Short mmCIF file of C-alpha atoms in Angstrom, two decimals:
data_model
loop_
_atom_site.label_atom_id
_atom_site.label_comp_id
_atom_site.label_asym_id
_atom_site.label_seq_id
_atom_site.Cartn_x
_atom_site.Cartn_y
_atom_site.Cartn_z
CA UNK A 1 -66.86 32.99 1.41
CA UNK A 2 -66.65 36.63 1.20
CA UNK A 3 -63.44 38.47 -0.54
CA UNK A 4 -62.22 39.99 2.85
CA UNK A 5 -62.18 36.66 4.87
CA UNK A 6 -59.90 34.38 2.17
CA UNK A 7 -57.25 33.00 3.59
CA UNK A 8 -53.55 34.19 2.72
CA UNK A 9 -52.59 30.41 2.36
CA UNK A 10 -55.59 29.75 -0.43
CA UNK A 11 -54.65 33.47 -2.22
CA UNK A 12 -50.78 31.94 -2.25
CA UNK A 13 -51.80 29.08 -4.11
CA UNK A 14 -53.76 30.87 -6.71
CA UNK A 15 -50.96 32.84 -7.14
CA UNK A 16 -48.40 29.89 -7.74
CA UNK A 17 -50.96 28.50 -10.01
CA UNK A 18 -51.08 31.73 -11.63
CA UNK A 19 -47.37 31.75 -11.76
CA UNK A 20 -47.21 28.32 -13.63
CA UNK A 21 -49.90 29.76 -16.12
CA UNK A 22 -47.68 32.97 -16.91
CA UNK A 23 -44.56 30.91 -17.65
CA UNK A 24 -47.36 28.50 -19.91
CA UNK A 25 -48.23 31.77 -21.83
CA UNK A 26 -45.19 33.42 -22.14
CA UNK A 27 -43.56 30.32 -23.96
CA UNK A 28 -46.28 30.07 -26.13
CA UNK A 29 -46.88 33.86 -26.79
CA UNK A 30 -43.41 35.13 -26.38
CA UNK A 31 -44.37 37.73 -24.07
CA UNK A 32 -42.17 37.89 -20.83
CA UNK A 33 -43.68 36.43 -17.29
CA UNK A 34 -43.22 39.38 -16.12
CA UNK A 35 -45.56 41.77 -18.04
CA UNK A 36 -48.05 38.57 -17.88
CA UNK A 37 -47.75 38.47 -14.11
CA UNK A 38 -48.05 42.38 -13.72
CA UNK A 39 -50.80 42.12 -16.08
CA UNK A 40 -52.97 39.87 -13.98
CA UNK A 41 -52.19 42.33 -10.80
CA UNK A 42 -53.83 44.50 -12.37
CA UNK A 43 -57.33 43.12 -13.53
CA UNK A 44 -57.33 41.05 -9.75
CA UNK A 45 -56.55 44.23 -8.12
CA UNK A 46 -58.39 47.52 -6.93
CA UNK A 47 -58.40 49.10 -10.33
CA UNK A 48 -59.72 45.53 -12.22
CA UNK A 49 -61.94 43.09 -10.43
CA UNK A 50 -61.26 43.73 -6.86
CA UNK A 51 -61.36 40.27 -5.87
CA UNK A 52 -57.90 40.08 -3.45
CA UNK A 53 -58.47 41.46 -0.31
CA UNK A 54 -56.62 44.67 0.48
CA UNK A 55 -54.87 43.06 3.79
CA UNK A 56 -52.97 40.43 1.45
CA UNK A 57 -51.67 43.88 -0.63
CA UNK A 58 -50.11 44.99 3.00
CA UNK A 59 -47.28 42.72 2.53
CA UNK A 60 -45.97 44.17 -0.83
CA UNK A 61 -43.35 45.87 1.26
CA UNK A 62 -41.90 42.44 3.03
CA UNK A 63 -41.53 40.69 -0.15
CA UNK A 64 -40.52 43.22 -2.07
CA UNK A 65 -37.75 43.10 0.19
CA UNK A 66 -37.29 39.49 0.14
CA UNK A 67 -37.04 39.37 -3.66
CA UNK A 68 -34.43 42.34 -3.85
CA UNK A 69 -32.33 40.58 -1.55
CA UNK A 70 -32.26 37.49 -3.40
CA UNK A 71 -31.63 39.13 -6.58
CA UNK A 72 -29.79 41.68 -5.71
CA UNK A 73 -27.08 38.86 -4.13
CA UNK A 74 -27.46 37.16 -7.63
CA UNK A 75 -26.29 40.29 -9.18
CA UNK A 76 -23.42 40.96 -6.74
CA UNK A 77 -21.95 37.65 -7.88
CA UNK A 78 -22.55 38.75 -11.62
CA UNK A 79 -20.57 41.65 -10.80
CA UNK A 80 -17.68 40.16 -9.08
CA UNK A 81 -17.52 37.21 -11.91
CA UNK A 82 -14.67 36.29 -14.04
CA UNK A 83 -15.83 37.20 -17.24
CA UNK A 84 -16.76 40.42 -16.11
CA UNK A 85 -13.78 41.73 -15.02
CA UNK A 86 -12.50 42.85 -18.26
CA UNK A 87 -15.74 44.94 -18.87
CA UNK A 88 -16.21 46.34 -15.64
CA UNK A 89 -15.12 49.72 -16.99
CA UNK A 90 -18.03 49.44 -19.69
CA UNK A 91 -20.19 48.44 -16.71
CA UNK A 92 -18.98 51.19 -14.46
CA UNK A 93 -19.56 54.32 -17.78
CA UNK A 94 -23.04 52.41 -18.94
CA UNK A 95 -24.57 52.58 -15.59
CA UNK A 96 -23.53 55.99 -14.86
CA UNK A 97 -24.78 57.29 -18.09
CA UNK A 98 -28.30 55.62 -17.31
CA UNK A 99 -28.52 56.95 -14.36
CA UNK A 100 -27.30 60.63 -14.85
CA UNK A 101 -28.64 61.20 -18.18
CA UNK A 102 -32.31 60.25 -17.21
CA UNK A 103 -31.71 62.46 -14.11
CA UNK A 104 -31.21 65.19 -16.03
CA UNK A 105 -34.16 64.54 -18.90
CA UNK A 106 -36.66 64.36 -16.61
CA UNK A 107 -35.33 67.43 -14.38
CA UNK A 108 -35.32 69.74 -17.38
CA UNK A 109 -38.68 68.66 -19.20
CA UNK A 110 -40.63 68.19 -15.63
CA UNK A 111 -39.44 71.94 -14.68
CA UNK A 112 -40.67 73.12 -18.30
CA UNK A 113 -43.58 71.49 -17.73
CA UNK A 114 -44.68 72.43 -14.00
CA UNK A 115 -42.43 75.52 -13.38
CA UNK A 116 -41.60 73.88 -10.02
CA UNK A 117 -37.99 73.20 -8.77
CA UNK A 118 -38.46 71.08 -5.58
CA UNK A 119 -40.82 68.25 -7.71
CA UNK A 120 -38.47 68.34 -10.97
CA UNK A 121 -35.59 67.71 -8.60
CA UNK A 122 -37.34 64.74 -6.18
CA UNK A 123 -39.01 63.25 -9.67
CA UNK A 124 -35.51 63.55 -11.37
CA UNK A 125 -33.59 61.37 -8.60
CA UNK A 126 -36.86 58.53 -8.98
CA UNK A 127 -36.23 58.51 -12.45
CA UNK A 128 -32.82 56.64 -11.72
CA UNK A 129 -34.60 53.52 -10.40
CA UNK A 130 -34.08 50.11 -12.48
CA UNK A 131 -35.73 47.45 -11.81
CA UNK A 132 -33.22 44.29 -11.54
CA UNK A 133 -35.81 41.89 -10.83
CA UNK A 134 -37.67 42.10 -14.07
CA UNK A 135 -34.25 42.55 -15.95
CA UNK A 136 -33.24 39.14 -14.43
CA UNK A 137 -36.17 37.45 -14.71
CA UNK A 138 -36.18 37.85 -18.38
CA UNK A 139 -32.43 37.02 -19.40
CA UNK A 140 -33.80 33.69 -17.52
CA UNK A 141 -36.53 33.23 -18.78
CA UNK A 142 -35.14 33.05 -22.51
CA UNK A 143 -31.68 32.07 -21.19
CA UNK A 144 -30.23 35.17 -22.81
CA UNK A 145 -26.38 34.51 -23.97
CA UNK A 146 -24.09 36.94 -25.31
CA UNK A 147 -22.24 40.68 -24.51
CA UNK A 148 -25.35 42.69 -24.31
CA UNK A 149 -27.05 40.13 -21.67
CA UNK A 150 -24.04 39.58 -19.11
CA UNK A 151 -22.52 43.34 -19.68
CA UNK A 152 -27.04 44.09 -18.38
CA UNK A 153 -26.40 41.99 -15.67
CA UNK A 154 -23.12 43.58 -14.35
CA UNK A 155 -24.97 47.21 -15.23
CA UNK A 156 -28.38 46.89 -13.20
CA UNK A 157 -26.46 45.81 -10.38
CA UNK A 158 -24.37 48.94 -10.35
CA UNK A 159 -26.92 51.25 -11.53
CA UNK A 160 -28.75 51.25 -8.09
CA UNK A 161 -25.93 52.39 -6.42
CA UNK A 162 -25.72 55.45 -8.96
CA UNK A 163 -29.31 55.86 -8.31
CA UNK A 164 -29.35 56.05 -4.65
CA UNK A 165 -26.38 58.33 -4.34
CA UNK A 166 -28.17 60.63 -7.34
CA UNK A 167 -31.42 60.63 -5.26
CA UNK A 168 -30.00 61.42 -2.38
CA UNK A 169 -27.96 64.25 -3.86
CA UNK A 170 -31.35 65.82 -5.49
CA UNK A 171 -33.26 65.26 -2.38
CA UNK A 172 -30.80 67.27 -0.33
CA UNK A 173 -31.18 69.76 -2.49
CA UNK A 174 -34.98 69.44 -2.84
CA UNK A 175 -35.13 70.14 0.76
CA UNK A 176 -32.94 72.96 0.92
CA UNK A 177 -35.28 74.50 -2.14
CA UNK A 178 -38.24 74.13 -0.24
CA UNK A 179 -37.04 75.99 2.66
CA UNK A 180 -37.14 72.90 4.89
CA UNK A 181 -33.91 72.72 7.47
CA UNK A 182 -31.17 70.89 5.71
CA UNK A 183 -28.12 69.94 8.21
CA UNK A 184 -25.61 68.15 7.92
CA UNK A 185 -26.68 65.05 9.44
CA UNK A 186 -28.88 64.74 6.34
CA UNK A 187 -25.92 64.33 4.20
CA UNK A 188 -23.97 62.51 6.86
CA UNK A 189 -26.81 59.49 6.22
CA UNK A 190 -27.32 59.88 2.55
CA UNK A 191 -23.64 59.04 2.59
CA UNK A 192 -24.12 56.15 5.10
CA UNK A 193 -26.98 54.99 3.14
CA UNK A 194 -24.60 53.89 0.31
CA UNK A 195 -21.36 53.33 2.14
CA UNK A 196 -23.02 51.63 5.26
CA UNK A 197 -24.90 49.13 2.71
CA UNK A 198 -21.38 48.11 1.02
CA UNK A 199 -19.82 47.88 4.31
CA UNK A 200 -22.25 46.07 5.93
CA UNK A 201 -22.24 43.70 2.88
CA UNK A 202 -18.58 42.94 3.33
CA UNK A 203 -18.99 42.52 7.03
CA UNK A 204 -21.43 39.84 6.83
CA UNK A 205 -19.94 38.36 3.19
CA UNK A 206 -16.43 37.91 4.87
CA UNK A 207 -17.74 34.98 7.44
CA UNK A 208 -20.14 33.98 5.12
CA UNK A 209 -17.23 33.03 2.85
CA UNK A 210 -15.47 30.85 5.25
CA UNK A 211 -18.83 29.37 6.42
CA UNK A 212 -21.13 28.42 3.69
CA UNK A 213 -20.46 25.09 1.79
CA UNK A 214 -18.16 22.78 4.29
CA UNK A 215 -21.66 21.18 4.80
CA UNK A 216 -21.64 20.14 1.59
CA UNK A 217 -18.60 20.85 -0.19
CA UNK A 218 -18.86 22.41 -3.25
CA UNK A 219 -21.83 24.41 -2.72
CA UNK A 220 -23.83 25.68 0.53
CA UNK A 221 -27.41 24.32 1.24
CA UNK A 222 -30.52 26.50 0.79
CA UNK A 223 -30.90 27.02 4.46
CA UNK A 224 -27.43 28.47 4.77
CA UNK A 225 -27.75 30.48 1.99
CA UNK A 226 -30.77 32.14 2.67
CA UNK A 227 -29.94 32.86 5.95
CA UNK A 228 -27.13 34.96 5.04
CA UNK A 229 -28.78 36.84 2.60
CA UNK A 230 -31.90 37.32 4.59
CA UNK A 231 -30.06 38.38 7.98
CA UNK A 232 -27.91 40.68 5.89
CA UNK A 233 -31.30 42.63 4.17
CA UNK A 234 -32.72 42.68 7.56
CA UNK A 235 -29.39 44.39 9.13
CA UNK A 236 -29.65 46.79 6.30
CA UNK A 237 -33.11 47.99 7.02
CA UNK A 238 -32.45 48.11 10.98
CA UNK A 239 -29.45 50.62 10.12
CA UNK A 240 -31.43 51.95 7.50
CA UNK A 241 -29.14 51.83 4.50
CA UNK A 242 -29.71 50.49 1.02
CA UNK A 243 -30.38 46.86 1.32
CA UNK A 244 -30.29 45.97 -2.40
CA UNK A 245 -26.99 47.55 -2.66
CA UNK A 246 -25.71 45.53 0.77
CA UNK A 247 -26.73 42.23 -0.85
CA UNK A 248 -25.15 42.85 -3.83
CA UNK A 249 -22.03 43.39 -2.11
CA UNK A 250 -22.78 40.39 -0.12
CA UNK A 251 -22.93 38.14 -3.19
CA UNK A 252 -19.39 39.97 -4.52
CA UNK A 253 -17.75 39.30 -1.40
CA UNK A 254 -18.69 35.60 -1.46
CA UNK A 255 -17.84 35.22 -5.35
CA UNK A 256 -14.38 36.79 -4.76
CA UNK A 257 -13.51 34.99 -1.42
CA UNK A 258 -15.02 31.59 -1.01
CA UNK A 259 -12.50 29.92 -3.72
CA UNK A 260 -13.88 26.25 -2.02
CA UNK A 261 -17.58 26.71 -3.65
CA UNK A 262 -18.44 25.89 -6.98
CA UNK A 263 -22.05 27.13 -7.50
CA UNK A 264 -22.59 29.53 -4.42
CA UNK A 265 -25.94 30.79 -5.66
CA UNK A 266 -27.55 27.85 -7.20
CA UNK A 267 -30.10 27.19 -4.60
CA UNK A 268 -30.73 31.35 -3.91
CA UNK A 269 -31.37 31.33 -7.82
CA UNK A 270 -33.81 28.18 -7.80
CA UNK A 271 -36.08 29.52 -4.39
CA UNK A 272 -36.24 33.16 -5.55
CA UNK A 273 -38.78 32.10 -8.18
CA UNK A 274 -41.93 31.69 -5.80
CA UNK A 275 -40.79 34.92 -4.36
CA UNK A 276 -40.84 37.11 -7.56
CA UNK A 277 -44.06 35.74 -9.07
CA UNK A 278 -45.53 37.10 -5.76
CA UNK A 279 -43.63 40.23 -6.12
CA UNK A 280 -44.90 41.50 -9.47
CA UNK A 281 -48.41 40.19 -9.11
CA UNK A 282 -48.41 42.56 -5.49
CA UNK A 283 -47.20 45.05 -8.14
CA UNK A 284 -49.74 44.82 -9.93
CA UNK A 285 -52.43 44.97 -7.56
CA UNK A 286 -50.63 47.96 -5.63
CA UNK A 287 -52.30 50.48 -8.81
CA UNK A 288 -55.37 52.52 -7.11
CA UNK A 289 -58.12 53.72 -9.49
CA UNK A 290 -57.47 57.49 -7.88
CA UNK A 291 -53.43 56.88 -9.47
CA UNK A 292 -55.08 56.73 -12.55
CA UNK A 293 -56.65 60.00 -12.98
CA UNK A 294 -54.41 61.72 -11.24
CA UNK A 295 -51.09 60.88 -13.89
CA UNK A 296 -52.10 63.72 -15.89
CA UNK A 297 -49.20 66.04 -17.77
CA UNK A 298 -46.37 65.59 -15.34
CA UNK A 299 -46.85 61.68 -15.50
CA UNK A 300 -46.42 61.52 -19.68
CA UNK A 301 -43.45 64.03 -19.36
CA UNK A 302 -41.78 61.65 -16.55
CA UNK A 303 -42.17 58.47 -18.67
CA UNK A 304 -40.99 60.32 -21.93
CA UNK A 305 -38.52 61.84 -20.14
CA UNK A 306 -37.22 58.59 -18.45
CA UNK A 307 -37.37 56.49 -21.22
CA UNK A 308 -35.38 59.16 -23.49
CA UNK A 309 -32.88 59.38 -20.79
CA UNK A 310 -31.92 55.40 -20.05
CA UNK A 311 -31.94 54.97 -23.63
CA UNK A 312 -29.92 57.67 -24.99
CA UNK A 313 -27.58 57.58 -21.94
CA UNK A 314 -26.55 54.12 -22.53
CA UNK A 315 -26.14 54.93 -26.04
CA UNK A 316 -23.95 58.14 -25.70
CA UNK A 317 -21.41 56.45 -22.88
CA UNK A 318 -21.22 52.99 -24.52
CA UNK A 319 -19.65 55.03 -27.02
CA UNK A 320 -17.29 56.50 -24.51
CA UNK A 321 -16.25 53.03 -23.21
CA UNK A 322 -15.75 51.63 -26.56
CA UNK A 323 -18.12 48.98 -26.37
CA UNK A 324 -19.40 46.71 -29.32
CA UNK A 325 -22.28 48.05 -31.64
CA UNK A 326 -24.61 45.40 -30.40
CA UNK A 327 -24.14 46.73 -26.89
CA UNK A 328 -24.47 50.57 -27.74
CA UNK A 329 -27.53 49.67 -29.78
CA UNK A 330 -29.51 47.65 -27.65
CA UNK A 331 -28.51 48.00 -23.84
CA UNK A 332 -30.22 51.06 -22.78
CA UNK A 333 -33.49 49.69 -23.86
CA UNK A 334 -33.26 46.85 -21.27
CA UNK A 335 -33.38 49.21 -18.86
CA UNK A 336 -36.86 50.69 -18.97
CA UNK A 337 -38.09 48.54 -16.31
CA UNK A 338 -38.71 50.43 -12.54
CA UNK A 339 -40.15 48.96 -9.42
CA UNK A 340 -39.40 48.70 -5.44
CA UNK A 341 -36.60 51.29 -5.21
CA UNK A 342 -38.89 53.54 -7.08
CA UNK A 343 -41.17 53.71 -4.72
CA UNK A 344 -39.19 53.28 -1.45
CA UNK A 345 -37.84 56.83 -2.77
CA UNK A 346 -41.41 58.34 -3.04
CA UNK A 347 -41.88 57.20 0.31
CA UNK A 348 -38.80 58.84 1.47
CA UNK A 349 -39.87 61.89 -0.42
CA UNK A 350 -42.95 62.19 1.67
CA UNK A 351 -40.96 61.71 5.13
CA UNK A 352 -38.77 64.72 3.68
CA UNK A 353 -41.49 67.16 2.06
CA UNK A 354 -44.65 66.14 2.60
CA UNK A 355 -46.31 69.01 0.65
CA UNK A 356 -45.42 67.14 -2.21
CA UNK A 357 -45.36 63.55 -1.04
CA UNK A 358 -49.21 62.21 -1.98
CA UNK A 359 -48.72 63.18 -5.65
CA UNK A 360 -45.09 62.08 -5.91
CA UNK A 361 -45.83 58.49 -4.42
CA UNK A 362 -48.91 58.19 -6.36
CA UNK A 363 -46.77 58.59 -9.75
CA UNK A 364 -44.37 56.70 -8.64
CA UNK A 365 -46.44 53.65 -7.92
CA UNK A 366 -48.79 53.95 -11.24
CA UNK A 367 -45.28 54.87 -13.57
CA UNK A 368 -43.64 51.63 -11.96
CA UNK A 369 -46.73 49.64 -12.97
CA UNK A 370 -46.38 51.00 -16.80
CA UNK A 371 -43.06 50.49 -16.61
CA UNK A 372 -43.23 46.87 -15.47
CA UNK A 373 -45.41 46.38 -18.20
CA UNK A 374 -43.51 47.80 -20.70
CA UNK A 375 -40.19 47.29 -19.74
CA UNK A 376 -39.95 43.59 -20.05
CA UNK A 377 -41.27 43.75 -23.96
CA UNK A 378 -39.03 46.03 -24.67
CA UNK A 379 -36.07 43.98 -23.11
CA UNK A 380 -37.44 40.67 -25.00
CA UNK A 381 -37.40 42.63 -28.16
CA UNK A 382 -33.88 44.24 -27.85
CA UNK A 383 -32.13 41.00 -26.67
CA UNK A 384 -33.72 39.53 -29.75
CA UNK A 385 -32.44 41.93 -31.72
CA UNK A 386 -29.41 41.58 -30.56
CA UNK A 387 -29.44 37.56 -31.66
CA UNK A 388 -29.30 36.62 -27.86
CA UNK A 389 -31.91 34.66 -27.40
CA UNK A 390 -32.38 30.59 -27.32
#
């Protein structure tokens, strides 16, 4: 049977089988799922073996969506939890020092590097992508316990919404650089694009609430609770604001209103699994061989840059919100890990300026590969440094 005729049902089953075999390795290796998964992507895919066929790639972008809805609902209830609302002001400083500091790291080496204003600012608001689903998956995984894993929780979730209002800040003013018409129904829906997403999350959250688990009481059924989630990513993406950031609010708005329900994300937590082994294999595979060669200079400065920039702004406002040493050690190296959002801003880039969009979503797409390699290691290692692993 030739590569280009395999069916998408027999390629899903490899995968799931795949799956399986990454969580085999990773307990026996102690490397994360996640790199494991990403790992394989890459030998299966166009720049390794070439054995998928490039229509099964095509639907990256639908479950890429699919998983950042689940998880980013996950996260929303993280957010809104009990436990968390004593830290929330460590959460709020954390995440806006790993988002701004980065920002600004890779904005100052990029334009030492290149000379060029319009890519140091469009490369600078990418650089405040984090990955949540990788984060997740690997507190999971080890069933991380402890200040540094549920304050990383409570920060990924809220570090999105710094980086989309950062990016879309920088890409105004990319724009207006460039010479390219800037009015001010740009900025009207950069500002929707965050404040749409948490209304819409509230509007759909708020019936949701009074809804979900009368079926059985207690907790709401898998169908129920994937229909919410689902139908509120897919309103998100009609009206064109930040769906990860209207599911998380989705998932606050349930934790803080629906006092009836026990476990509201139980089943959303148990189903997303299928969804994200797909999701970073696709990542995997989405690497070209052309991304490769053309990373060059202004690819090592972004990762250096990035990397310096999560890390040293978690560090630097940790210390500002008087958080514990473990936590200003060890939290801004879980958050090395970049994906979907990285890329859905390239692409955005490219609508905007597309004299620089080719070379901007090509380093986004082979940075968030490294990344997802990296990343997870480096979050395994720091929560075991910080004695939170079982």
């Amino acid at each position: 049977m030739p590569v280009e005729t395999m069916p998408d049902l027999l390629i899903i089953g490899f995968i799931f089988l795949i799956g399986w075999l990454a969580h085999a390795i990773s307990s026996r290796a102690h490397i994360p799922r996640v790199t494991i998964l990403v790992s394989i992507g890459v030998l299966v895919g166009p720049v390794g073996l070439d054995i998928v066929p490039a229509a099964f790639t095509q639907h990256f972008s639908t479950v890429t969506h699919l998983a950042l809805a689940m998880i980013g609902f996950l996260l929303g209830e993280s957010f809104a939890g009990r436990d968390l609302i004593a830290e929330r002001r460590q959460i709020f400083l954390i995440s806006l020092g790993a988002s701004l500091v980065p920002a600004i790291a890779v904005f100052s080496l990029v334009f030492l590097a290149t000379s060029n204003l319009v890519l140091s600012l469009v490369l600078a608001g990418i650089a405040t992508a984090t990955d949540p689903a990788a984060t997740v998956d690997v507190i999971h995984e080890y069933r991380a316990h402890g200040a540094v894993s549920r304050l990383l929780k409570g920060v990924v979730a809220v570090d999105d919404a710094w980086g989309v209002i950062i990016f879309s800040l920088l890409l105004v003013a990319a724009t207006t650089v460039a010479g390219n018409e800037t009015s001010v129904g740009d900025i009207a829906h950069s500002a929707w694009e965050v404040f749409g997403a948490l209304l819409l999350g509230v509007v759909i959250g708020i019936p949701m609430s009074a809804v979900v688990g009368r079926h059985r009481p207690g907790e709401p059924t898998l169908v129920e609770a994937m229909g919410f989630v689902f139908i509120c990513g897919g309103c998100a993406l009609f009206l064109e604001v930040s769906y990860l950031l209207a599911c998380m609010m989705l998932g606050a708005t349930v934790a803080r209103r629906a006092k009836h329900i026990e476990r509201p994300f139980h089943d959303i937590e148990t189903v997303s699994d299928p969804f994200l082994i797909i999701f970073f294999l696709l990542s995997g595979m989405s690497i070209e061989l052309s991304a490769l060669n053309l990373l060059g200079v202004i690819g090592l400065v972004y990762v250096l840059a990035r990397c310096l920039g999560k890390i040293f702004g978690a560090v630097v406002f940790a210390h500002f919100a008087q958080s514990s040493p473990q936590v200003t050690r060890y939290l801004g190296w879980c958050l090395l890990p970049q994906a979907g959002v990285a890329i859905g801003m390239a692409l955005l880039v490219g609508e905007r300026l597309p004299e620089i969009g080719e070379p901007v979503l090509t380093l986004a797409v082979t940075t968030t590969v490294f990344f997802e390699l990296i990343g997870p290691l480096v979050t395994r290692w720091s929560l075991y440094r910080a004695g939170e692993l079982q």
